[in-house]
Coordinates of C-alpha atoms and ligand atoms in Angstrom, one line a residue:
X1 CA 287.7 185.5 223.5
X2 CA 289.6 182.2 223.6
X3 CA 293.1 182.8 222.3
X4 CA 295.7 185.6 222.3
X5 CA 298.7 186.3 220.1
X6 CA 301.5 187.9 222.1
X7 CA 303.3 190.3 219.9
X8 CA 306.4 190.6 222.1
X9 CA 309.3 188.7 223.7
X10 CA 311.2 188.4 226.9
X11 CA 309.8 188.8 230.4
X12 CA 306.6 190.6 229.4
X13 CA 305.7 187.9 226.9
X14 CA 306.2 185.3 229.7
X15 CA 304.0 187.5 232.0
X16 CA 301.2 187.6 229.5
X17 CA 301.4 183.9 228.7
X18 CA 301.0 183.2 232.5
X19 CA 297.9 185.4 232.6
X20 CA 296.5 183.7 229.6
X21 CA 297.0 180.2 231.1
X22 CA 295.3 181.2 234.4
X23 CA 292.4 182.5 232.4
X24 CA 292.1 179.4 230.2
X25 CA 293.1 181.4 227.1
X26 CA 295.3 179.7 224.4
X27 CA 298.5 181.6 224.1
X28 CA 300.3 182.1 220.7
X29 CA 303.9 183.3 220.8
X30 CA 305.9 184.8 218.0
X31 CA 309.7 184.8 217.9
X32 CA 312.7 185.7 215.9
X33 CA 315.6 183.5 214.9
X34 CA 317.5 184.8 218.0
X35 CA 314.7 183.6 220.3
X36 CA 314.3 180.0 219.3
X37 CA 315.2 178.9 222.9
X38 CA 313.6 181.9 224.6
X39 CA 311.3 181.1 227.6
X40 CA 308.3 182.8 225.9
X41 CA 308.6 180.4 223.0
X42 CA 308.9 177.3 225.3
X43 CA 306.0 178.4 227.6
X44 CA 303.4 179.4 225.0
X45 CA 300.8 176.9 223.7
X46 CA 302.0 177.6 220.2
X47 CA 304.9 179.5 218.7
X48 CA 305.6 180.9 215.2
X49 CA 308.8 182.2 213.6
X50 CA 308.6 185.8 212.4
X51 CA 312.0 186.2 210.8
X52 CA 315.6 187.2 211.5
X53 CA 316.9 188.6 214.7
X54 CA 316.7 192.4 214.0
X55 CA 313.4 193.8 215.4
X56 CA 312.7 195.4 212.0
X57 CA 312.6 191.9 210.5
X58 CA 310.7 190.2 213.3
X59 CA 308.9 191.9 216.3
X60 CA 308.1 195.0 214.3
X61 CA 306.7 193.2 211.2
X62 CA 303.0 194.1 211.4
X63 CA 302.3 192.1 208.2
X64 CA 303.9 188.9 209.5
X65 CA 302.3 189.3 212.9
X66 CA 298.8 189.6 211.3
X67 CA 299.6 186.6 209.1
X68 CA 300.4 184.5 212.2
X69 CA 297.2 185.8 213.9
X70 CA 295.1 184.6 211.0
X71 CA 297.0 181.3 210.6
X72 CA 296.7 180.5 214.4
X73 CA 293.1 181.7 214.5
X74 CA 293.5 183.9 217.5
X75 CA 290.8 186.3 218.8
X76 CA 293.1 189.0 220.3
X77 CA 296.5 190.5 220.0
X78 CA 298.4 191.7 223.1
X79 CA 301.3 194.1 222.3
X80 CA 303.1 194.1 225.6
X81 CA 305.3 197.2 226.0
X82 CA 307.9 198.6 223.6
X83 CA 307.9 197.3 220.0
X84 CA 304.5 198.0 218.5
X85 CA 302.6 198.7 221.8
X86 CA 302.1 202.5 221.3
X87 CA 302.0 202.6 217.5
X88 CA 298.5 203.7 216.6
X89 CA 298.7 202.3 213.1
X90 CA 299.3 198.8 214.6
X91 CA 296.3 199.0 216.9
X92 CA 294.3 200.2 213.8
X93 CA 295.6 197.3 211.6
X94 CA 294.8 194.7 214.3
X95 CA 291.2 196.0 214.7
X96 CA 290.7 196.2 210.9
X97 CA 291.9 192.6 210.5
X98 CA 289.1 191.6 212.9
X99 CA 291.1 191.0 216.1
X100 CA 290.7 192.6 219.5
X101 CA 293.6 194.9 220.4
X102 CA 294.5 194.5 224.1
X103 CA 294.8 198.2 224.8
X104 CA 293.1 201.5 224.1
X105 CA 291.8 202.6 220.7
X106 CA 294.2 203.7 218.0
X107 CA 292.7 207.2 218.4
X108 CA 293.6 207.3 222.1
X109 CA 297.1 206.1 221.4
X110 CA 297.5 208.7 218.7
X111 CA 296.2 211.6 220.8
X112 CA 298.5 210.8 223.7
X113 CA 301.5 210.3 221.5
X114 CA 301.4 213.9 220.5
X115 CA 302.7 215.8 223.6
X116 CA 301.2 219.2 222.7
X117 CA 297.8 217.6 221.9
X118 CA 298.0 215.6 225.2
X119 CA 298.7 218.9 227.1
X120 CA 295.9 220.7 225.3
X121 CA 293.4 217.9 226.2
X122 CA 294.6 217.6 229.8
X123 CA 294.5 221.3 230.4
X124 CA 290.9 221.4 229.0
X125 CA 289.9 218.6 231.3
X126 CA 291.3 220.4 234.3
X127 CA 294.4 218.2 234.9
X128 CA 297.4 220.3 236.1
X129 CA 300.1 220.5 233.4
X130 CA 303.6 222.0 233.8
X131 CA 303.3 225.8 232.9
X132 CA 304.2 226.4 229.3
X133 CA 302.8 226.3 225.8
X134 CA 300.3 223.8 224.3
X135 CA 301.2 225.0 220.7
X136 CA 304.5 224.4 219.0
X137 CA 306.9 227.4 218.9
X138 CA 307.0 229.2 215.5
X139 CA 310.8 230.0 215.5
X140 CA 313.7 231.0 217.7
X141 CA 312.3 234.5 218.4
X142 CA 309.0 233.0 219.5
X143 CA 311.0 230.8 221.9
X144 CA 312.7 233.9 223.4
X145 CA 309.4 235.7 223.8
X146 CA 307.5 232.7 225.4
X147 CA 310.4 231.7 227.6
X148 CA 310.9 235.3 228.9
X149 CA 307.2 235.4 229.8
X150 CA 307.4 232.1 231.6
X151 CA 310.6 232.9 233.4
X152 CA 313.9 231.0 233.1
X153 CA 315.0 228.2 233.3
X154 CA 312.7 226.6 230.7
X155 CA 312.8 223.3 228.9
X156 CA 312.3 222.9 225.2
X157 CA 310.6 219.6 224.3
X158 CA 309.8 217.8 221.0
X159 CA 306.0 217.6 220.4
X160 CA 306.4 214.1 218.9
X161 CA 308.9 213.2 221.7
X162 CA 309.2 211.2 224.8
X163 CA 312.3 209.6 226.2
X164 CA 314.2 212.8 226.4
X165 CA 315.1 213.2 222.7
X166 CA 315.0 216.8 221.5
X167 CA 315.0 218.2 225.0
X168 CA 317.0 221.3 225.9
X169 CA 317.3 223.2 229.1
X170 CA 317.6 226.9 228.5
X171 CA 318.9 229.2 231.3
X172 CA 318.8 232.6 229.7
X173 CA 317.3 234.5 226.8
X174 CA 320.6 234.6 224.9
X175 CA 320.7 230.8 224.7
X176 CA 317.2 230.4 223.4
X177 CA 317.6 230.7 219.6
X178 CA 320.4 228.2 219.3
X179 CA 318.7 225.7 221.8
X180 CA 315.5 226.0 219.8
X181 CA 317.3 225.2 216.5
X182 CA 319.2 222.3 218.1
X183 CA 316.0 220.8 219.7
X184 CA 314.1 221.2 216.5
X185 CA 316.8 219.5 214.4
X186 CA 317.1 216.6 216.9
X187 CA 313.3 216.2 217.0
X188 CA 313.1 216.1 213.2
X189 CA 315.8 213.5 212.9
X190 CA 314.4 211.3 215.7
X191 CA 310.6 211.6 215.0
X192 CA 310.3 213.1 211.5
X193 CA 308.6 216.1 213.1
X194 CA 310.6 219.2 214.2
X195 CA 307.8 220.7 216.3
X196 CA 309.1 222.0 219.7
X197 CA 307.2 223.5 222.6
X198 CA 308.3 225.0 225.9
X199 CA 307.7 224.2 229.6
X200 CA 308.9 225.7 232.8
X201 CA 312.0 223.6 233.9
X202 CA 311.7 221.8 237.2
X203 CA 315.2 221.3 238.6
X204 CA 314.9 218.3 241.0
X205 CA 311.5 216.7 240.6
X206 CA 310.3 213.2 241.4
X207 CA 308.7 211.0 238.8
X208 CA 305.5 209.6 240.2
X209 CA 302.9 207.8 238.0
X210 CA 299.4 206.7 238.6
X211 CA 298.1 203.3 237.4
X212 CA 294.7 203.2 235.7
X213 CA 292.3 200.6 234.6
X214 CA 289.3 201.4 232.3
X215 CA 286.7 199.1 230.9
X216 CA 284.4 199.3 227.8
X217 CA 281.4 200.4 229.9
X218 CA 282.8 203.8 231.0
X219 CA 284.3 202.7 234.4
X220 CA 287.7 204.0 235.2
X221 CA 289.6 203.5 238.5
X222 CA 293.1 204.3 239.6
X223 CA 295.3 201.8 241.5
X224 CA 297.5 204.3 243.3
X225 CA 301.0 205.5 242.4
X226 CA 304.5 204.2 241.7
X227 CA 307.6 206.1 242.5
X228 CA 310.0 205.8 239.6
X229 CA 312.6 208.5 240.3
X230 CA 315.6 206.2 240.3
X231 CA 316.6 206.2 236.6
X232 CA 319.6 206.6 234.4
X233 CA 319.2 208.3 231.0
X234 CA 315.5 207.8 231.0
X235 CA 315.8 204.1 231.8
X236 CA 314.1 203.3 235.2
X237 CA 316.2 201.1 237.5
X238 CA 314.2 200.9 240.7
X239 CA 310.4 201.4 241.2
X240 CA 308.2 201.2 244.2
X241 CA 304.7 201.5 245.4
X242 CA 303.5 203.5 247.2
X243 CA 305.7 206.6 246.9
X244 CA 307.5 207.5 250.2
X245 CA 306.4 211.2 249.8
X246 CA 302.7 211.1 249.0
X247 CA 300.2 211.6 251.9
X248 CA 296.7 210.2 251.4
X249 CA 295.2 213.6 250.4
X250 CA 297.9 214.1 247.6
X251 CA 297.5 210.5 246.5
X252 CA 293.7 211.0 246.2
X253 CA 294.2 214.3 244.3
X254 CA 296.7 212.8 241.9
X255 CA 294.5 209.7 241.4
X256 CA 291.5 211.8 240.7
X257 CA 293.5 213.9 238.1
X258 CA 294.6 210.7 236.4
X259 CA 291.1 209.3 236.3
X260 CA 290.0 212.7 234.8
X261 CA 292.8 212.4 232.2
X262 CA 291.6 208.9 231.3
X263 CA 288.0 209.9 230.9
X264 CA 289.0 212.8 228.7
X265 CA 290.4 210.4 226.2
X266 CA 287.8 207.6 226.7
X267 CA 290.5 205.3 228.1
X268 CA 290.1 201.5 228.0
X269 CA 292.5 198.9 229.4
X270 CA 295.6 199.5 231.6
X271 CA 297.3 202.8 231.3
X272 CA 299.6 205.2 233.3
X273 CA 299.6 208.9 233.8
X274 CA 303.0 210.2 234.6
X275 CA 303.5 213.2 236.8
X276 CA 306.4 215.3 237.9
X277 CA 306.2 216.1 241.6
X278 CA 308.1 218.9 243.2
X279 CA 307.7 220.6 246.6
X280 CA 304.2 219.2 247.1
X281 CA 302.8 220.1 243.7
X282 CA 302.3 217.7 240.8
X283 CA 302.0 218.3 237.0
X284 CA 300.9 216.0 234.2
X285 CA 303.8 214.9 232.0
X286 CA 302.7 212.1 229.7
X287 CA 300.2 209.3 229.4
X288 CA 301.5 205.8 228.6
X289 CA 298.9 203.8 226.7
X290 CA 300.4 200.4 227.6
X291 CA 301.2 197.9 230.4
X292 CA 304.4 199.1 231.9
X293 CA 307.6 197.2 233.0
X294 CA 307.0 198.2 236.6
X295 CA 303.3 197.1 236.9
X296 CA 304.2 194.3 239.4
X297 CA 304.7 196.7 242.3
X298 CA 301.1 197.9 241.9
X299 CA 299.9 194.3 241.6
X300 CA 301.6 193.5 244.9
X301 CA 300.1 196.4 246.9
X302 CA 296.6 196.2 245.4
X303 CA 296.2 192.5 244.9
X304 CA 294.9 193.2 241.4
X305 CA 296.3 191.2 238.5
X306 CA 296.8 193.9 235.9
X307 CA 297.6 191.7 233.0
X308 CA 294.6 189.4 233.7
X309 CA 292.4 192.5 233.8
X310 CA 293.8 193.9 230.5
X311 CA 292.6 190.7 228.9
X312 CA 289.3 190.6 230.8
X313 CA 288.4 194.2 229.8
X314 CA 289.5 193.5 226.2
X315 CA 286.9 190.6 226.3
X316 CA 284.2 193.1 227.4
X317 CA 284.1 192.4 231.1
X318 CA 283.2 195.1 233.6
X319 CA 285.6 196.2 236.3
X320 CA 284.2 194.8 239.6
X321 CA 285.6 197.5 241.9
X322 CA 284.5 201.0 242.9
X323 CA 287.4 203.4 243.7
X324 CA 286.9 203.0 247.4
X325 CA 287.3 199.2 247.2
X326 CA 290.8 199.6 245.9
X327 CA 293.0 199.5 249.1
X328 CA 296.7 199.7 249.2
X329 CA 298.5 197.2 251.5
X330 CA 302.2 197.2 252.4
X331 CA 305.0 198.2 250.2
X332 CA 306.6 196.7 247.0
X333 CA 309.9 197.4 245.3
X334 CA 311.1 196.3 241.9
X335 CA 314.7 196.1 240.6
X336 CA 315.1 195.8 236.9
X337 CA 317.9 193.3 236.3
X338 CA 319.5 194.0 233.0
X339 CA 322.5 192.5 231.1
X340 CA 324.5 195.7 231.7
X341 CA 327.7 196.2 233.5
X342 CA 327.0 198.8 236.2
X343 CA 330.7 199.3 236.9
X344 CA 331.5 199.7 233.2
X345 CA 329.2 202.6 232.4
X346 CA 326.2 200.3 232.1
X347 CA 327.6 198.9 228.8
X348 CA 325.5 196.0 227.5
X349 CA 327.0 192.6 228.3
X350 CA 326.4 189.5 226.1
X351 CA 326.8 185.8 226.5
X352 CA 325.0 182.5 227.1
X353 CA 323.3 182.0 230.4
X354 CA 325.3 179.2 231.9
X355 CA 323.7 179.2 235.3
X356 CA 320.9 181.0 237.0
X357 CA 320.0 181.0 240.7
X358 CA 316.7 182.6 241.5
X359 CA 315.7 183.8 244.9
X360 CA 312.6 182.6 246.7
X361 CA 311.0 182.7 250.1
X362 CA 308.3 185.0 251.5
X363 CA 307.4 188.1 249.5
X364 CA 309.7 187.5 246.6
X365 CA 308.6 187.5 242.9
X366 CA 310.8 187.0 239.8
X367 CA 309.3 188.0 236.4
X368 CA 311.9 186.8 234.1
X369 CA 312.6 186.2 230.4
X370 CA 315.7 184.1 230.5
X371 CA 316.6 180.4 231.1
X372 CA 319.8 178.5 231.3
X373 CA 321.2 178.0 227.8
X374 CA 319.7 181.2 226.4
X375 CA 322.0 183.5 224.5
X376 CA 321.7 187.2 225.5
X377 CA 322.7 189.3 222.4
X378 CA 322.5 192.9 221.4
X379 CA 319.4 192.8 219.3
X380 CA 316.9 193.8 222.0
X381 CA 316.4 195.7 225.2
X382 CA 318.8 194.4 228.0
X383 CA 316.1 193.6 230.5
X384 CA 316.6 190.0 231.7
X385 CA 313.9 190.1 234.4
X386 CA 312.5 191.9 237.4
X387 CA 313.0 191.1 241.0
X388 CA 310.1 192.3 243.1
X389 CA 309.6 192.2 246.8
X390 CA 306.7 192.9 249.1
X391 CA 306.6 193.5 252.8
X392 CA 304.3 195.2 255.3
X393 CA 306.6 198.3 255.5
X394 CA 309.0 200.0 253.1
X395 CA 312.1 199.3 255.1
X396 CA 311.2 195.6 255.4
X397 CA 310.6 195.5 251.6
X398 CA 314.1 197.0 251.1
X399 CA 315.8 194.5 253.4
X400 CA 313.9 191.7 251.8
X401 CA 315.2 192.9 248.4
X402 CA 318.7 193.0 249.7
X403 CA 318.3 189.4 250.9
X404 CA 316.8 188.3 247.5
X405 CA 319.6 190.0 245.6
X406 CA 322.1 188.1 247.7
X407 CA 320.5 184.9 246.6
X408 CA 320.4 185.9 243.0
X409 CA 323.2 184.7 240.7
X410 CA 323.7 184.6 236.9
X411 CA 326.7 183.1 235.2
X412 CA 327.3 184.0 231.6
X413 CA 326.6 187.8 231.4
X414 CA 327.2 190.7 233.7
X415 CA 324.1 192.1 235.3
X416 CA 323.0 195.2 237.1
X417 CA 322.3 193.2 240.3
X418 CA 325.4 194.5 242.2
X419 CA 324.3 198.0 241.6
X420 CA 320.8 197.3 243.0
X421 CA 322.4 195.7 246.0
X422 CA 324.3 198.9 246.7
X423 CA 321.1 201.0 246.3
X424 CA 319.4 198.9 249.0
X425 CA 322.1 199.9 251.5
X426 CA 322.3 203.6 250.5
X427 CA 321.0 205.9 253.3
X428 CA 319.2 208.4 251.1
X429 CA 317.3 205.6 249.3
X430 CA 316.5 203.9 252.6
X431 CA 315.1 207.1 253.9
X432 CA 313.1 207.9 250.8
X433 CA 315.1 211.0 249.8
X434 CA 314.7 210.6 246.0
X435 CA 314.6 212.7 242.8
X436 CA 315.2 212.0 239.1
X437 CA 318.8 213.2 239.9
X438 CA 319.4 210.4 242.4
X439 CA 322.0 208.6 240.4
X440 CA 324.1 211.7 239.5
X441 CA 324.0 212.6 243.2
X442 CA 325.3 209.2 244.2
X443 CA 328.1 208.3 241.7
X444 CA 329.6 205.8 244.1
X445 CA 326.7 203.4 243.3
X446 CA 328.1 202.7 239.9
X447 CA 331.6 202.0 241.1
X448 CA 333.1 198.5 241.9
X449 CA 333.8 197.6 245.5
X450 CA 336.8 195.6 246.8
X451 CA 335.9 191.9 247.0
X452 CA 334.8 190.5 250.3
X453 CA 337.3 188.4 252.3
X454 CA 336.4 184.7 252.7
X455 CA 333.9 184.6 249.7
X456 CA 332.4 181.1 249.1
X457 CA 334.4 180.7 245.9
X458 CA 337.6 181.0 248.0
X459 CA 336.4 178.2 250.3
X460 CA 335.8 175.6 247.6
X461 CA 338.3 172.8 247.1
X462 CA 339.5 172.1 243.5
X463 CA 337.7 168.7 243.4
X464 CA 334.4 170.5 244.4
X465 CA 334.9 173.1 241.7
X466 CA 335.5 170.3 239.2
X467 CA 332.3 168.4 240.3
X468 CA 330.2 171.5 240.1
X469 CA 331.5 172.3 236.6
X470 CA 330.7 168.8 235.4
X471 CA 327.1 169.1 236.5
X472 CA 326.7 172.5 234.9
X473 CA 328.3 171.2 231.7
X474 CA 325.8 168.4 231.4
X475 CA 322.9 170.7 232.3
X476 CA 323.9 173.1 229.6
X477 CA 324.2 170.4 227.0
X478 CA 320.7 169.2 227.8
X479 CA 319.3 172.7 227.9
X480 CA 320.6 173.4 224.4
X481 CA 318.8 170.4 222.8
X482 CA 315.9 172.3 221.2
X483 CA 312.3 171.1 221.0
X484 CA 310.2 171.3 217.8
X485 CA 309.0 174.9 217.7
X486 CA 307.2 175.6 214.5
X487 CA 303.4 175.7 214.9
X488 CA 301.2 173.6 217.2
X489 CA 303.2 170.5 218.3
X490 CA 300.9 169.1 220.9
X491 CA 303.7 169.1 223.5
X492 CA 304.0 171.7 226.2
X493 CA 307.5 171.9 227.5
X494 CA 308.0 174.6 230.0
X495 CA 311.7 175.4 230.0
X496 CA 314.6 174.5 227.8
X497 CA 315.5 172.0 230.5
X498 CA 312.1 170.3 230.5
X499 CA 311.9 170.7 226.8
X500 CA 315.0 168.6 226.3
X501 CA 313.5 165.7 228.2
X502 CA 309.9 166.3 227.2
X503 CA 308.4 163.1 225.7
X504 CA 307.1 164.8 222.7
X505 CA 310.1 167.1 222.1
X506 CA 311.9 166.5 218.9
X507 CA 315.2 167.8 217.6
X508 CA 314.8 170.4 214.9
Ligands
LIG601 C1 310.7 217.6 232.5 C2 311.7 217.7 233.4 C3 311.8 218.9 234.1 N1 310.9 219.9 233.9 N2 309.9 218.6 232.3 C4 312.2 213.5 230.5 C5 311.6 212.6 229.5 C6 310.3 213.3 229.2 N3 309.3 212.3 229.1 C7 310.0 214.2 230.3 N4 311.2 214.4 231.0 C8 311.4 215.5 231.8 N5 310.6 216.5 231.7 C9 310.0 219.7 233.0 N6 309.2 220.7 232.7 C10 312.6 216.6 233.6 C11 312.4 215.5 232.8 C12 313.3 214.4 233.1 C13 312.8 213.2 233.6 C14 311.5 213.0 233.9 C15 311.0 211.8 234.4 C16 311.9 210.8 234.6 C17 313.3 211.0 234.4 C18 313.7 212.2 233.9 C19 315.1 212.4 233.7 C20 315.6 213.5 233.1 C21 314.7 214.6 232.9

């Protein structure tokens, strides 16, 4: 394996390009018309235009992506997360076109995408699942019968689901028939499949997931857990490793269950088994057959580069560790910095990145997908990048994150960073008292504070403001002068700023 097409954009495409470069693999980016100046385009060895900005005309165009793979002569395709990453037909098409798919087989993706099939296979393998059915409900009366047997409250879920669509909590038998019909209708509209099944409803669980790695030689290991309970409408906001609630025995039991789950579906590559944890017990929820946004916290506590190992196992290498050689060290926290206004209901914010100040120093990592001059629009996911900190203990990692967030600044779009800064100071978070209801239980975190007295901006003299503005203006002009981007150009500019001054950069 010598070259890889990255069928994605943003921070994950940048992350994969970095892994490729460290492994000596040629990286081939694809991009939409909205991403001509995006960092993944500037960083890759080669970049090819897919089409107009909408995903359906660019990053979701399987035919165009395979055309580029052939034209660029790559050996493998890495799907990243989102877009085509968990579409079994894409994995199949990549393999049939003669490229390696960096991920599990199409059959594994397919099996885990169907939640009732996943539950059936997990239960058969001895992995604990949430009590409930493994077959879709026949009708509303069937829902009443099964729910009464389980005991209320129950949760109706779409078999083809994920992400909370088609879910209905039902508190009593009288509400069952209507809830079943609503869930089924919603599932049909969202997934083209109205099948609904039922689980016992857990009221205040934590979301804890186990990271897995499998190779093509039957080796599977787990890399411990991530606590992902702090979320809003199924979008995770803060993740950490390890979880503040797991003791070594529960961690080992959950890890073993996850490895069993992976073996049951012949898992290859990096994957995650999601569990709900409540009152000391854990239950299988879903398996994610992709690299996840929050993978860096696991990398920081295990010292294992997950994206490099995705590529290495795709190339046929063996995992070099036995389970007991995987040791967890210290604590890591990730904040997802999005272009959303946390004080305005997390509404998406758009604009051109005029200025970007990134934190540094010990134990700080920025996995980003933006540069100065880049225009943040509404076509894609609002994730700008991830700020990740590591320290020997949880509280030190939290304080380090607070410090890093204080150094972080973006001008041009609103970001979620002020929200994250408030979470780092919130007592329940600091003491590890978490659940998936954390945000609704702490509404103050999404409200604006009164501005601090004596802020730096108040101390600047008018001539200092004018001098700063002039520098930024010139930098922005330079950053917006684009390099030649179509096909191999021999040049290798790294950022829009470098590109503008790169000896081989040419204007389009
Ligand atoms: C649950 C649950 C409570 N009880 N299942 C939400 C998305 C889907 N993937 C699974 N989800 C849930 N399943 C039972 N039996 C609560 C959720 C849930 C949730 C789970 C993980 C992370 C965030 C969540 C937010 C709301 C609800």
